[in-house]
mmCIF file of C-alpha atoms in Angstrom:
data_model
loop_
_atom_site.group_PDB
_atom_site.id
_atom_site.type_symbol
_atom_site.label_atom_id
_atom_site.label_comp_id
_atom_site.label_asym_id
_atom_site.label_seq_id
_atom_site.Cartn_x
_atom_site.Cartn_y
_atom_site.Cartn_z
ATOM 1 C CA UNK A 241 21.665 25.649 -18.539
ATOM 2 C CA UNK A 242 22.652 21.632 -19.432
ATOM 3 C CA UNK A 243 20.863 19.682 -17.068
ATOM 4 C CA UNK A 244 22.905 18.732 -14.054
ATOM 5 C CA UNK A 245 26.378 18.897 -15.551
ATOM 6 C CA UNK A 246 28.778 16.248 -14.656
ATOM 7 C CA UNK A 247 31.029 17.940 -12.385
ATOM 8 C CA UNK A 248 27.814 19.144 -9.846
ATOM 9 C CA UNK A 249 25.940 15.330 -10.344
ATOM 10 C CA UNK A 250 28.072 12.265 -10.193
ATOM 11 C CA UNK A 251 25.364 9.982 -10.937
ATOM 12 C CA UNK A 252 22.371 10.727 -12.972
ATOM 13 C CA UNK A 253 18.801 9.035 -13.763
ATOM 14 C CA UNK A 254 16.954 9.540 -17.082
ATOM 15 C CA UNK A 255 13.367 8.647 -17.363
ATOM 16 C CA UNK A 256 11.953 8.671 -21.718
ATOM 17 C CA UNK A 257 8.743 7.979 -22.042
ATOM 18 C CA UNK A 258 7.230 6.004 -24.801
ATOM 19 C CA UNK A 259 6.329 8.979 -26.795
ATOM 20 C CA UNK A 260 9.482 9.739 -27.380
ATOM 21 C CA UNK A 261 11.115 6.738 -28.397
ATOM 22 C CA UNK A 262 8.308 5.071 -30.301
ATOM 23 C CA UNK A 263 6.600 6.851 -33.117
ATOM 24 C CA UNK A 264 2.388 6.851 -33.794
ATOM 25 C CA UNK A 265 3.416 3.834 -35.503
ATOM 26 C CA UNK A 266 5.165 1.593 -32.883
ATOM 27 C CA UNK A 267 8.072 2.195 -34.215
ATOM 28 C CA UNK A 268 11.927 3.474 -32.219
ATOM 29 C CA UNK A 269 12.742 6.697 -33.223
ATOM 30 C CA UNK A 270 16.477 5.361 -33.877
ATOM 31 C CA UNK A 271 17.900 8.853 -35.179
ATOM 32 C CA UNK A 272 16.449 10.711 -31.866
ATOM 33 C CA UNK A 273 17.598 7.898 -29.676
ATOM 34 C CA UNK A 274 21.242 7.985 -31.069
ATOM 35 C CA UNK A 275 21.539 11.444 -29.964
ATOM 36 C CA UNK A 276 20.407 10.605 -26.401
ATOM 37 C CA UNK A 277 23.196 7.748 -26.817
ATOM 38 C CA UNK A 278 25.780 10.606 -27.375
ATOM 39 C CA UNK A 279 24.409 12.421 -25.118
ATOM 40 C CA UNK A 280 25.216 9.626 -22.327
ATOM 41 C CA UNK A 281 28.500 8.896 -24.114
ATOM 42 C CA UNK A 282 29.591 12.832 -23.252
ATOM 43 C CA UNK A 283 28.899 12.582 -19.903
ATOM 44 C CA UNK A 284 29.854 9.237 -19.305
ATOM 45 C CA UNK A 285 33.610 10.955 -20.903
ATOM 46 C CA UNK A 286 33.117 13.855 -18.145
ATOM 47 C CA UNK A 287 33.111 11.393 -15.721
ATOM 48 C CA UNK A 288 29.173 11.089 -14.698
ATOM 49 C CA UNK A 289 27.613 7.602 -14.517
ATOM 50 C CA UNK A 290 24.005 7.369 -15.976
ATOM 51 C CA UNK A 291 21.063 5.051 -15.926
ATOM 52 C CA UNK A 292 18.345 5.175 -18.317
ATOM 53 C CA UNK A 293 14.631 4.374 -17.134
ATOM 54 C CA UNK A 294 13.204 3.161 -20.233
ATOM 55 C CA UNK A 295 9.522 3.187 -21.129
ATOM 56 C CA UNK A 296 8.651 1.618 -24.983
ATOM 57 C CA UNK A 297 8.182 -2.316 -24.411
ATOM 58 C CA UNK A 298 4.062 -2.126 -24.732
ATOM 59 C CA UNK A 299 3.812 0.296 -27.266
ATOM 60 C CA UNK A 300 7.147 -1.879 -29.558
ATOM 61 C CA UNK A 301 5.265 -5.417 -28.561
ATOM 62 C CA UNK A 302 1.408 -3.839 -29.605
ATOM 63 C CA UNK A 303 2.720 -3.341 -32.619
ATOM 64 C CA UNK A 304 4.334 -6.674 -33.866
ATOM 65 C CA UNK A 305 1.466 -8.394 -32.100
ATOM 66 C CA UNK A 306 -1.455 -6.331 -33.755
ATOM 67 C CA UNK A 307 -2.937 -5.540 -30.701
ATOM 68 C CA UNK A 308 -5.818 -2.361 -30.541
ATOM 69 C CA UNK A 309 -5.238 0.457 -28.009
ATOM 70 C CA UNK A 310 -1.434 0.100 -28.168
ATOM 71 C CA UNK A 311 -1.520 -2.889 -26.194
ATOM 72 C CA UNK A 312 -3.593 -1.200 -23.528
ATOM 73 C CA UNK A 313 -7.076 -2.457 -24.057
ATOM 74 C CA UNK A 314 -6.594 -4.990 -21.265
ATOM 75 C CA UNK A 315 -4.283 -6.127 -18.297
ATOM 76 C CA UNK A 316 -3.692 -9.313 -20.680
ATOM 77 C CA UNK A 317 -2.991 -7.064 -23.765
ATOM 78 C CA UNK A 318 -0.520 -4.767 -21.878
ATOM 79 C CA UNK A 319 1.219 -8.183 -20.152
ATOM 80 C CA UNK A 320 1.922 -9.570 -23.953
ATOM 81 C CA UNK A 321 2.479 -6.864 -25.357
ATOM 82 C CA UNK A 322 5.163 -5.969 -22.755
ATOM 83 C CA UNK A 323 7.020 -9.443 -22.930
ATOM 84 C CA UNK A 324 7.217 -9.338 -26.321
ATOM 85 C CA UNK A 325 8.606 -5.840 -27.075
ATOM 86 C CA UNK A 326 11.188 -6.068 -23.967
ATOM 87 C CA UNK A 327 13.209 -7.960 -26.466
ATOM 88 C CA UNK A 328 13.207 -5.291 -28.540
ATOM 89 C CA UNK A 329 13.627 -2.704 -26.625
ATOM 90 C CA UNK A 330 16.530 -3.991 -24.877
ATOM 91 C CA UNK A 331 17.992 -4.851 -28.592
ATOM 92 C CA UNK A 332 17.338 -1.162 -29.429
ATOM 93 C CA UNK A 333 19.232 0.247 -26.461
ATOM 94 C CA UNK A 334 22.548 -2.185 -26.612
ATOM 95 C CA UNK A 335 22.928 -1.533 -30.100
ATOM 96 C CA UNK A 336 22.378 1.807 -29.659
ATOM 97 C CA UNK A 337 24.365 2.396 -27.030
ATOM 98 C CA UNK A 338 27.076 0.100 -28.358
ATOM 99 C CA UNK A 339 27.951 2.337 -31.112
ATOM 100 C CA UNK A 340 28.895 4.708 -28.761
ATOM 101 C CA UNK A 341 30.916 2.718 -27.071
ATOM 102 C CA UNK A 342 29.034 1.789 -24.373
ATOM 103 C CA UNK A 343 27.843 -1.123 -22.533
ATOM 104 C CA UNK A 344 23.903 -1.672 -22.046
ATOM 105 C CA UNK A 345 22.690 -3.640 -18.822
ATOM 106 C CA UNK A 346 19.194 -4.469 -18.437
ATOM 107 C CA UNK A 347 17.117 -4.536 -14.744
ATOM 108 C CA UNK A 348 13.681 -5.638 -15.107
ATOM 109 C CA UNK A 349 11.820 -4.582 -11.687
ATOM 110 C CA UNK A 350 7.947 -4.995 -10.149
ATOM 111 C CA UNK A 351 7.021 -2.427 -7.070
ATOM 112 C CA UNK A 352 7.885 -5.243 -4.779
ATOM 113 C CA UNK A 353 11.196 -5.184 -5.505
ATOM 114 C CA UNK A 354 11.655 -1.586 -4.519
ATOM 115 C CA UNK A 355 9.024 -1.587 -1.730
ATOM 116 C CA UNK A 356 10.287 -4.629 0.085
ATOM 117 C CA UNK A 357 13.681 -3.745 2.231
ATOM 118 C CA UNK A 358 15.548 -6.847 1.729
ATOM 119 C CA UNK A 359 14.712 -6.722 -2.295
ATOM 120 C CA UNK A 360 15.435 -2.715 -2.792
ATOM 121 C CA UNK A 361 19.059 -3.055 -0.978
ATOM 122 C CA UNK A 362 19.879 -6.142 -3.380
ATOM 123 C CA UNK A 363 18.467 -4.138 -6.320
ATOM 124 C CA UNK A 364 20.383 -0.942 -4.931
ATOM 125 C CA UNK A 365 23.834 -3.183 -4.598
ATOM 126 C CA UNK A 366 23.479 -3.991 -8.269
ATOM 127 C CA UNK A 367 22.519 -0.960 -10.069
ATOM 128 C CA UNK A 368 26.050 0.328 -7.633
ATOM 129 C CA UNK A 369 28.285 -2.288 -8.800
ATOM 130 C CA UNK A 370 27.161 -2.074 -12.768
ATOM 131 C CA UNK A 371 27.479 2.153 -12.318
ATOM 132 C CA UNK A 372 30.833 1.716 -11.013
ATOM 133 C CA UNK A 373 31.681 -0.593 -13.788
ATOM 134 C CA UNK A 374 30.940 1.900 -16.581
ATOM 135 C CA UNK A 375 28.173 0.055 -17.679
ATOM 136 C CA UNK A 376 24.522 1.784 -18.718
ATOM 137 C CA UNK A 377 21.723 -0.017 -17.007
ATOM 138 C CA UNK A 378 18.100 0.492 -18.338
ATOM 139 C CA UNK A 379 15.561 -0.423 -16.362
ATOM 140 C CA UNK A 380 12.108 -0.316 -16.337
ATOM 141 C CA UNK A 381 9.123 -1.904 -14.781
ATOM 142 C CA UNK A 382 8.850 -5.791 -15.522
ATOM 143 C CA UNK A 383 4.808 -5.333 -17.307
ATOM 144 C CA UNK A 384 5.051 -8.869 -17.836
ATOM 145 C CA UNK A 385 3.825 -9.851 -14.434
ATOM 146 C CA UNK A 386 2.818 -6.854 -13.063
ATOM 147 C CA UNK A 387 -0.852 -6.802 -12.040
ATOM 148 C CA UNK A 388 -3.482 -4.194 -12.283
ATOM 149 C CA UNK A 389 -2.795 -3.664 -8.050
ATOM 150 C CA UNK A 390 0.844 -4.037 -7.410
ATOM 151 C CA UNK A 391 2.410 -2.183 -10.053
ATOM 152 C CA UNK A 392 4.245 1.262 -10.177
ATOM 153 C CA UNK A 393 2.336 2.234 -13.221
ATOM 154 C CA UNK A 394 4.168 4.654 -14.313
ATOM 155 C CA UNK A 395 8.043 5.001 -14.742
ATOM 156 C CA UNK A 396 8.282 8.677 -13.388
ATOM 157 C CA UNK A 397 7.960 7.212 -10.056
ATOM 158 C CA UNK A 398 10.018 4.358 -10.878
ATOM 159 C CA UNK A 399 12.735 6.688 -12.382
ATOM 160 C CA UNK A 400 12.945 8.499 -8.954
ATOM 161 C CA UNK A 401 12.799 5.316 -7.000
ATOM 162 C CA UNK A 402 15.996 4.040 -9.350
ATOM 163 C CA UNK A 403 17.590 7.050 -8.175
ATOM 164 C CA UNK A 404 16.884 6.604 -4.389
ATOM 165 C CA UNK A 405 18.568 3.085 -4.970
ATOM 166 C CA UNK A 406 21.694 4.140 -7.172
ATOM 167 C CA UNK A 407 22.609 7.101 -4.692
ATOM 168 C CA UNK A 408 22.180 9.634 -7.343
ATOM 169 C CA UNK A 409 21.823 13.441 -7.080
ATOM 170 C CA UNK A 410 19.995 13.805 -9.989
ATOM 171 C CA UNK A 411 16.804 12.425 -12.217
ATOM 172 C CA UNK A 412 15.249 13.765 -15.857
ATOM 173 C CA UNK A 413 11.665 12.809 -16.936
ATOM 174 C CA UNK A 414 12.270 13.722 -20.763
ATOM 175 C CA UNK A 415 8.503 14.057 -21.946
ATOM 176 C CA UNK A 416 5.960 15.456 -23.978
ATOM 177 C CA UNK A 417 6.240 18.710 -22.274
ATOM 178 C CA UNK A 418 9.041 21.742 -20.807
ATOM 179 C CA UNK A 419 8.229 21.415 -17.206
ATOM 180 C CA UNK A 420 5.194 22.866 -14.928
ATOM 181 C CA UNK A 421 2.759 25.332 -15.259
ATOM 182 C CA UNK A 422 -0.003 26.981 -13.462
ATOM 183 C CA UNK A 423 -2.842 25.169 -15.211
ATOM 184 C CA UNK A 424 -3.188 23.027 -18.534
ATOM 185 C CA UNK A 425 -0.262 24.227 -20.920
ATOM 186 C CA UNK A 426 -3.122 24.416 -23.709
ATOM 187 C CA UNK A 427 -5.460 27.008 -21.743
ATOM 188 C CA UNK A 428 -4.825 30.458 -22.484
ATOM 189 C CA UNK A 429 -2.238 32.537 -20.032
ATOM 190 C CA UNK A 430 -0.520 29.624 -18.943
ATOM 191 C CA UNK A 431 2.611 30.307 -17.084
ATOM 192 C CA UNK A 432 5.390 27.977 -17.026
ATOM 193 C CA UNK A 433 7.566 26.788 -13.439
ATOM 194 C CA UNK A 434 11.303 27.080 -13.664
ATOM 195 C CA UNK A 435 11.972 25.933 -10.105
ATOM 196 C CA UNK A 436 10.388 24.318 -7.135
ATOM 197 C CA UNK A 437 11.407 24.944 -3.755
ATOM 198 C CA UNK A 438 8.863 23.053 -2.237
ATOM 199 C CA UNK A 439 6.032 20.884 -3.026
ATOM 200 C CA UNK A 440 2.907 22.371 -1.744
ATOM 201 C CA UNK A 441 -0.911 22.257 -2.116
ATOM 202 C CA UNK A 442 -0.422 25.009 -4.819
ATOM 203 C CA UNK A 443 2.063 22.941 -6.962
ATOM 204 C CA UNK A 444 0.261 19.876 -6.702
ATOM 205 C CA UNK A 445 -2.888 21.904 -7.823
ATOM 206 C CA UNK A 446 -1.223 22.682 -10.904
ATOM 207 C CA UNK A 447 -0.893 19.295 -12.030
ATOM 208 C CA UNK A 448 -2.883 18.431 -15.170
ATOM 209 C CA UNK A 449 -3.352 14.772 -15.489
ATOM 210 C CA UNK A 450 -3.305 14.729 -19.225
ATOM 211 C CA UNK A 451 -0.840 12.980 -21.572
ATOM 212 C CA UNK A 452 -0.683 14.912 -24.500
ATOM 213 C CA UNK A 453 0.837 11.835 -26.640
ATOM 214 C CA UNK A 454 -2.017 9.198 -25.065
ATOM 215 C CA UNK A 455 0.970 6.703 -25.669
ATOM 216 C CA UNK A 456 1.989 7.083 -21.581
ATOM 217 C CA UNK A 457 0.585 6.358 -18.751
ATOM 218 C CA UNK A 458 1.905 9.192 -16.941
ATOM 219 C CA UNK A 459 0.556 12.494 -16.256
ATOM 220 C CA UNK A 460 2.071 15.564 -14.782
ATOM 221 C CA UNK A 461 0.256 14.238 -11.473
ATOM 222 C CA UNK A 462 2.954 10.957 -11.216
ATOM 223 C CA UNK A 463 5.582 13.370 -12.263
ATOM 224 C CA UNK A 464 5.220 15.705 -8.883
ATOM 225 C CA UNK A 465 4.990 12.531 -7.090
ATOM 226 C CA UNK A 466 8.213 11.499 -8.244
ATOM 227 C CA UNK A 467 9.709 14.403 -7.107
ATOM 228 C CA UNK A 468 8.318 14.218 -4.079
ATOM 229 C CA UNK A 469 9.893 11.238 -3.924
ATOM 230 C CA UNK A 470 13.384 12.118 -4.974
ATOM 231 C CA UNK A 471 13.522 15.268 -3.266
ATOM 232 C CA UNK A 472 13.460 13.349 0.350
ATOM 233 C CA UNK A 473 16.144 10.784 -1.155
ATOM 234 C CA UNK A 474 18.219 14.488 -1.751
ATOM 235 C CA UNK A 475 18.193 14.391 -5.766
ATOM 236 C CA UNK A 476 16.914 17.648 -7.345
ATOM 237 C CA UNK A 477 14.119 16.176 -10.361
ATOM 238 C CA UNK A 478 14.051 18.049 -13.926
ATOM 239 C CA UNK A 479 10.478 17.690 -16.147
ATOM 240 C CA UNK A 480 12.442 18.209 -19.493
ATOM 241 C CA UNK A 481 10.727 18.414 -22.908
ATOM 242 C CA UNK A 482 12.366 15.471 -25.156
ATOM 243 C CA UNK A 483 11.005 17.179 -28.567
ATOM 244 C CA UNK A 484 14.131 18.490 -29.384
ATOM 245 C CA UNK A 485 17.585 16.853 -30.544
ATOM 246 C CA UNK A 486 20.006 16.166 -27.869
ATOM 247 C CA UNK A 487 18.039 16.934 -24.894
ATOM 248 C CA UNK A 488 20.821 16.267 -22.373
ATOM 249 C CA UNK A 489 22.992 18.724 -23.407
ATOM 250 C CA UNK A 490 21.069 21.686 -25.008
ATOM 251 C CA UNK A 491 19.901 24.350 -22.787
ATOM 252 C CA UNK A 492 16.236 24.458 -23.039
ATOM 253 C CA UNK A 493 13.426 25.776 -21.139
ATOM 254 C CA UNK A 494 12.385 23.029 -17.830
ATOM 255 C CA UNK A 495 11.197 22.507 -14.386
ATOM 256 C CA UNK A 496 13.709 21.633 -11.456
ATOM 257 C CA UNK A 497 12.127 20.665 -8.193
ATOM 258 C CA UNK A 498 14.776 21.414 -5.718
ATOM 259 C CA UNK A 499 16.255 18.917 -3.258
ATOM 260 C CA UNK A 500 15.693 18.838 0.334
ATOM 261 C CA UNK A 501 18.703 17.599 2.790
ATOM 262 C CA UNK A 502 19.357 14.421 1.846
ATOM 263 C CA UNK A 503 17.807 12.061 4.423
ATOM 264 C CA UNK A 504 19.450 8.943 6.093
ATOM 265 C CA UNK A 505 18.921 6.307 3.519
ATOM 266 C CA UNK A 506 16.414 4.043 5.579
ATOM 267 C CA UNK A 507 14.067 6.910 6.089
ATOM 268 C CA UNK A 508 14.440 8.009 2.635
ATOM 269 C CA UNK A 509 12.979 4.690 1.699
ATOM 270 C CA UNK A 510 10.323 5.125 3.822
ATOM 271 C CA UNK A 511 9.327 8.328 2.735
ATOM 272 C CA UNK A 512 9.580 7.035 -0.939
ATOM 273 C CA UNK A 513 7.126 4.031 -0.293
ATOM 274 C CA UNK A 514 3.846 3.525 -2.492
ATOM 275 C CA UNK A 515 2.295 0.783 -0.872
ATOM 276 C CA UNK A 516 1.002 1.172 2.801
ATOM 277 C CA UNK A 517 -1.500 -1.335 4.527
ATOM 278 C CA UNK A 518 -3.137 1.007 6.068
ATOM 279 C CA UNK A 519 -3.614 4.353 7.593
ATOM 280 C CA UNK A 520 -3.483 5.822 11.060
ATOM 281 C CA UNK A 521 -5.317 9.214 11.476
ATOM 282 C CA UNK A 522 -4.419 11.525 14.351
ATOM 283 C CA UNK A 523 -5.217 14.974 15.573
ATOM 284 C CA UNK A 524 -3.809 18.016 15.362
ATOM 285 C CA UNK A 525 -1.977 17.923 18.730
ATOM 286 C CA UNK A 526 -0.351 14.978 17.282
ATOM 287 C CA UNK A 527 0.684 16.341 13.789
ATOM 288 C CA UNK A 528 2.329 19.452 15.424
ATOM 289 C CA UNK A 529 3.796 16.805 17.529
ATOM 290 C CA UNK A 530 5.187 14.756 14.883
ATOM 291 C CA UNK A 531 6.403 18.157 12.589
ATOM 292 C CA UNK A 532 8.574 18.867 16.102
ATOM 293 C CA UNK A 533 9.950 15.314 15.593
ATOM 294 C CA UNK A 534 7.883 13.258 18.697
ATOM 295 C CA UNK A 535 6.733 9.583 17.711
ATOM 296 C CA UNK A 536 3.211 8.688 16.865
ATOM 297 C CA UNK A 537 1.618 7.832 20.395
ATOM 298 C CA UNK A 538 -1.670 6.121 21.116
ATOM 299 C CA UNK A 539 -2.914 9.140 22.814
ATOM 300 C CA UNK A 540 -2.736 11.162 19.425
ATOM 301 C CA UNK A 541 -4.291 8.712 17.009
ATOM 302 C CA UNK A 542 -7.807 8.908 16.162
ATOM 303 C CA UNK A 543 -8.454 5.888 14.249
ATOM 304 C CA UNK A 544 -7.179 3.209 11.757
ATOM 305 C CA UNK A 545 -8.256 1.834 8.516
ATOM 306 C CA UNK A 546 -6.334 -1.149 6.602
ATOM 307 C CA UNK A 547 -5.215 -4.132 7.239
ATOM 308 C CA UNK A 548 -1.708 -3.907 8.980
ATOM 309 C CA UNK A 549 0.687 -6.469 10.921
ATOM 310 C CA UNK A 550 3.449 -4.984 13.194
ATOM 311 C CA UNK A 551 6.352 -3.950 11.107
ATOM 312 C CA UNK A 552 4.260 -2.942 8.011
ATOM 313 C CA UNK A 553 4.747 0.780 6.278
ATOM 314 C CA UNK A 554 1.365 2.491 7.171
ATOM 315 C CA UNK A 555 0.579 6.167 6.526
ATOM 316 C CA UNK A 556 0.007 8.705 9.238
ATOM 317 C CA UNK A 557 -2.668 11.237 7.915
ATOM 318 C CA UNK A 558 -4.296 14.330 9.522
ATOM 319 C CA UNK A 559 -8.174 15.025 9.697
ATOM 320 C CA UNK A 560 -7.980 16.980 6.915
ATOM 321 C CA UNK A 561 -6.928 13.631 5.083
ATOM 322 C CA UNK A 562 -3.062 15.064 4.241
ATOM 323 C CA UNK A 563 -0.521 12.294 4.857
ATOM 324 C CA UNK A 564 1.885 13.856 7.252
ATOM 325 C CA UNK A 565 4.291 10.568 7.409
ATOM 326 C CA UNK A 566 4.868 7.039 6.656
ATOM 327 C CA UNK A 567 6.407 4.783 9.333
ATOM 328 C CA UNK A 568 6.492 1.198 10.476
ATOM 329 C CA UNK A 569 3.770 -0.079 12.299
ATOM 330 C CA UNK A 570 4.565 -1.269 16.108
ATOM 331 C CA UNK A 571 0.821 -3.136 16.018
ATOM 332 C CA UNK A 572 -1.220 -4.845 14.255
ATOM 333 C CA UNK A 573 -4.407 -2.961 13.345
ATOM 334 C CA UNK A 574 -6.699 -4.853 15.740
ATOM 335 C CA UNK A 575 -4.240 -3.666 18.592
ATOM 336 C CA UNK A 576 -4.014 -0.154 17.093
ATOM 337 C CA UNK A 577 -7.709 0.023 17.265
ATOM 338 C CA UNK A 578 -8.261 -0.895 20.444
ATOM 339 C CA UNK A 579 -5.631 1.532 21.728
ATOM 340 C CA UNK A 580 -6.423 4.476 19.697
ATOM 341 C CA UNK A 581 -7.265 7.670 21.660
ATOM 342 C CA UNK A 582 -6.159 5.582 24.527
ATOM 343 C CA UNK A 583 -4.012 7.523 27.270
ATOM 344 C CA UNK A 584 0.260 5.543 27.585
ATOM 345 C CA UNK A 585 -1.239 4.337 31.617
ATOM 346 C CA UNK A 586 -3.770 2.714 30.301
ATOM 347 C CA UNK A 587 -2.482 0.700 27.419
ATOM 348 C CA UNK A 588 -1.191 -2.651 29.319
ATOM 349 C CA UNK A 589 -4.873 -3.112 31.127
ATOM 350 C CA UNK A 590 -6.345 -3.019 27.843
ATOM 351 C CA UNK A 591 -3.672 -5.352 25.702
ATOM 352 C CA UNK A 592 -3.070 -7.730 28.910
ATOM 353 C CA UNK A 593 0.632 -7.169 28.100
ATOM 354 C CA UNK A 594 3.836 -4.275 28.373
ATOM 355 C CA UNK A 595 2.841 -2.090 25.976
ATOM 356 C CA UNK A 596 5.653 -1.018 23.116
ATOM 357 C CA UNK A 597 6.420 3.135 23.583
ATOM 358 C CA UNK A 598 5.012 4.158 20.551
ATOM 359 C CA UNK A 599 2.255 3.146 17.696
ATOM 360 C CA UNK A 600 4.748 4.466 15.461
ATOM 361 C CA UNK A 601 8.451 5.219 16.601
ATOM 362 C CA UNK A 602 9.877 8.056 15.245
ATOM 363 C CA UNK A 603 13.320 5.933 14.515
ATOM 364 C CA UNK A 604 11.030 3.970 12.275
ATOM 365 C CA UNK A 605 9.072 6.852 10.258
ATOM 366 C CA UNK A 606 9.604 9.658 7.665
ATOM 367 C CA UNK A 607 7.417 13.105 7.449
ATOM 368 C CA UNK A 608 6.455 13.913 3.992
#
């Protein structure tokens, strides 16, 4: 089966890592990356609008600058390194693209511009408006600037963020491997995943963090959390092995995680969120409560951990240390911590004022 054909996916994300566009030697693999060009040139003929998440910048700018590690031996190294190969990568990718007819756009993005509301809907308007102009945006994260703690780190999650933005039903991570499998692909009696109804304990449990290439920076353990994340935005996610020619449109053994019901866009976001400032644990009277759909009340919490305003994304976890939910915060955590445990009567005696119904409203909160 061709990965999400045209006619089933009107809009499509592809992730390529940077072990298969650059070589060992830091340089593009043109001849492979012209058939991914045709490949987006075919569908883009059938009608299907594609954006191309687009590692390479570190390992193209280590090698012009001469830098050890592939331009990974420090935060500095990697921030060089990144600025200087952009250029080239974005050269590589219009030119490319451009001899199929096809026009390149490049987005540049950090975490906060997909974790802060405001930011992701400007980022989401743009990425709609260049799709519906025929145009190929390639994005990927902006390593330039990024620091060591608010970063994505890897562009599986970024690819399935990108799709959460654009609206689209489908995202491929081409990489150095098919899809899933029960344990490390290179231990004896491995068994290979062709489809994922659910993300469980057991799948995650499969993951192997490992990069066979040691070019990447991620593992099979950021690519289940990408599904995760584009499953709850309603886009079914494809691990696809990019070893071959023409990866988009030969039918080749992969992994498709399968797409829940597509939830309302603002609680999609929340449930694709990275960065929480904290973390509210509850019991279990309170997760079965919040599984039935109830908000997060005082009475059910536990305690808190972070460092958390009102209105900040904070995780809900269970005592077994699960996260059940994210959701916005309706206290700070000094208020949360005083009310924790605390029964709804008794709330305005202890914060002097009305208190708000919930800690977290369900209106305001995703379950994972």
């Amino acid at each position: 089966m061709v990965l999400f054909p045209p006619a089933t996916c009107p809009r499509l994300i592809v992730k390529i890592g940077s072990a298969l566009l650059v070589d060992p030697d830091g340089g593009v693999r043109r001849a492979w990356l012209a058939g991914i060009a045709a490949d987006i040139a075919e569908r883009a003929r059938a009608g299907q609008q594609v954006a191309v998440v687009s590692s390479g910048a570190i390992a193209l700018g280590a090698r012009r600058l001469g830098l050890p590690k592939g331009g990974r031996a420090s935060l500095e190294d990697a921030q060089a390194a990144a600025a200087t190969g952009q250029i080239a990568l974005s050269q590589v990718w219009a030119e490319t693209l451009g001899a199929e007819g096809l026009t390149a756009a490049q987005i540049l993005v950090t975490l906060d511009d997909l974790e802060d509301r405001r930011r992701y809907l400007n980022a989401a308007a743009t990425l709609d408006r260049l799709l519906g102009l025929g145009v190929v945006p390639v994005l990927n994260e902006n390593d330039s600037v990024a620091t060591a703690e608010i970063r994505f780190g890897d562009n599986d999650r970024l690819a399935a963020r990108v799709a959460q933005a654009a609206g689209a039903q489908g995202v491929v991570l081409l990489s150095d491997i098919d899809g899933l499998y029960d344990r490390n692909p290179a231990l004896p009696g491995a068994v290979h995943i062709g489809r994922v109804e659910r993300i469980d304990g057991t799948i995650e449990a499969m993951a192997d963090r490992g990069s066979a290439s040691g070019m990447g920076s991620g593992g099979m353990v950021s690519k289940i959390a990408a599904a995760r994340i584009a499953n709850a935005a309603g886009a079914n996610l494809a691990i696809a092995s990019g070893r071959i020619e023409r990866p988009l449109s030969t039918a080749a053994r992969h992994t498709v995680f399968v797409a829940e019901k597509s939830a309302p866009a603002r609680k999609a976001w929340l449930a694709g969120g990275l960065t929480t400032r904290g973390t509210i644990h509850v019991d279990a009277g309170a997760a079965k409560a919040l599984r039935g759909g109830a908000s997060l009340l005082a009475a059910g919490a536990t305690r808190v951990e972070g460092d958390f305003r009102r209105g900040d994304l904070v995780a809900i976890c269970a005592d077994d240390g699960r996260t059940l939910a994210r959701g916005l915060a309706e206290y700070d955590v000094t208020e949360a911590g005083l009310i924790t445990g605390r029964r709804s009567g008794d709330l305005a005696g202890i914060l002097g004022y009305a208190p708000r119904a919930a800690l977290v409203h369900r209106n305001h909160m995703a379950l994972l």
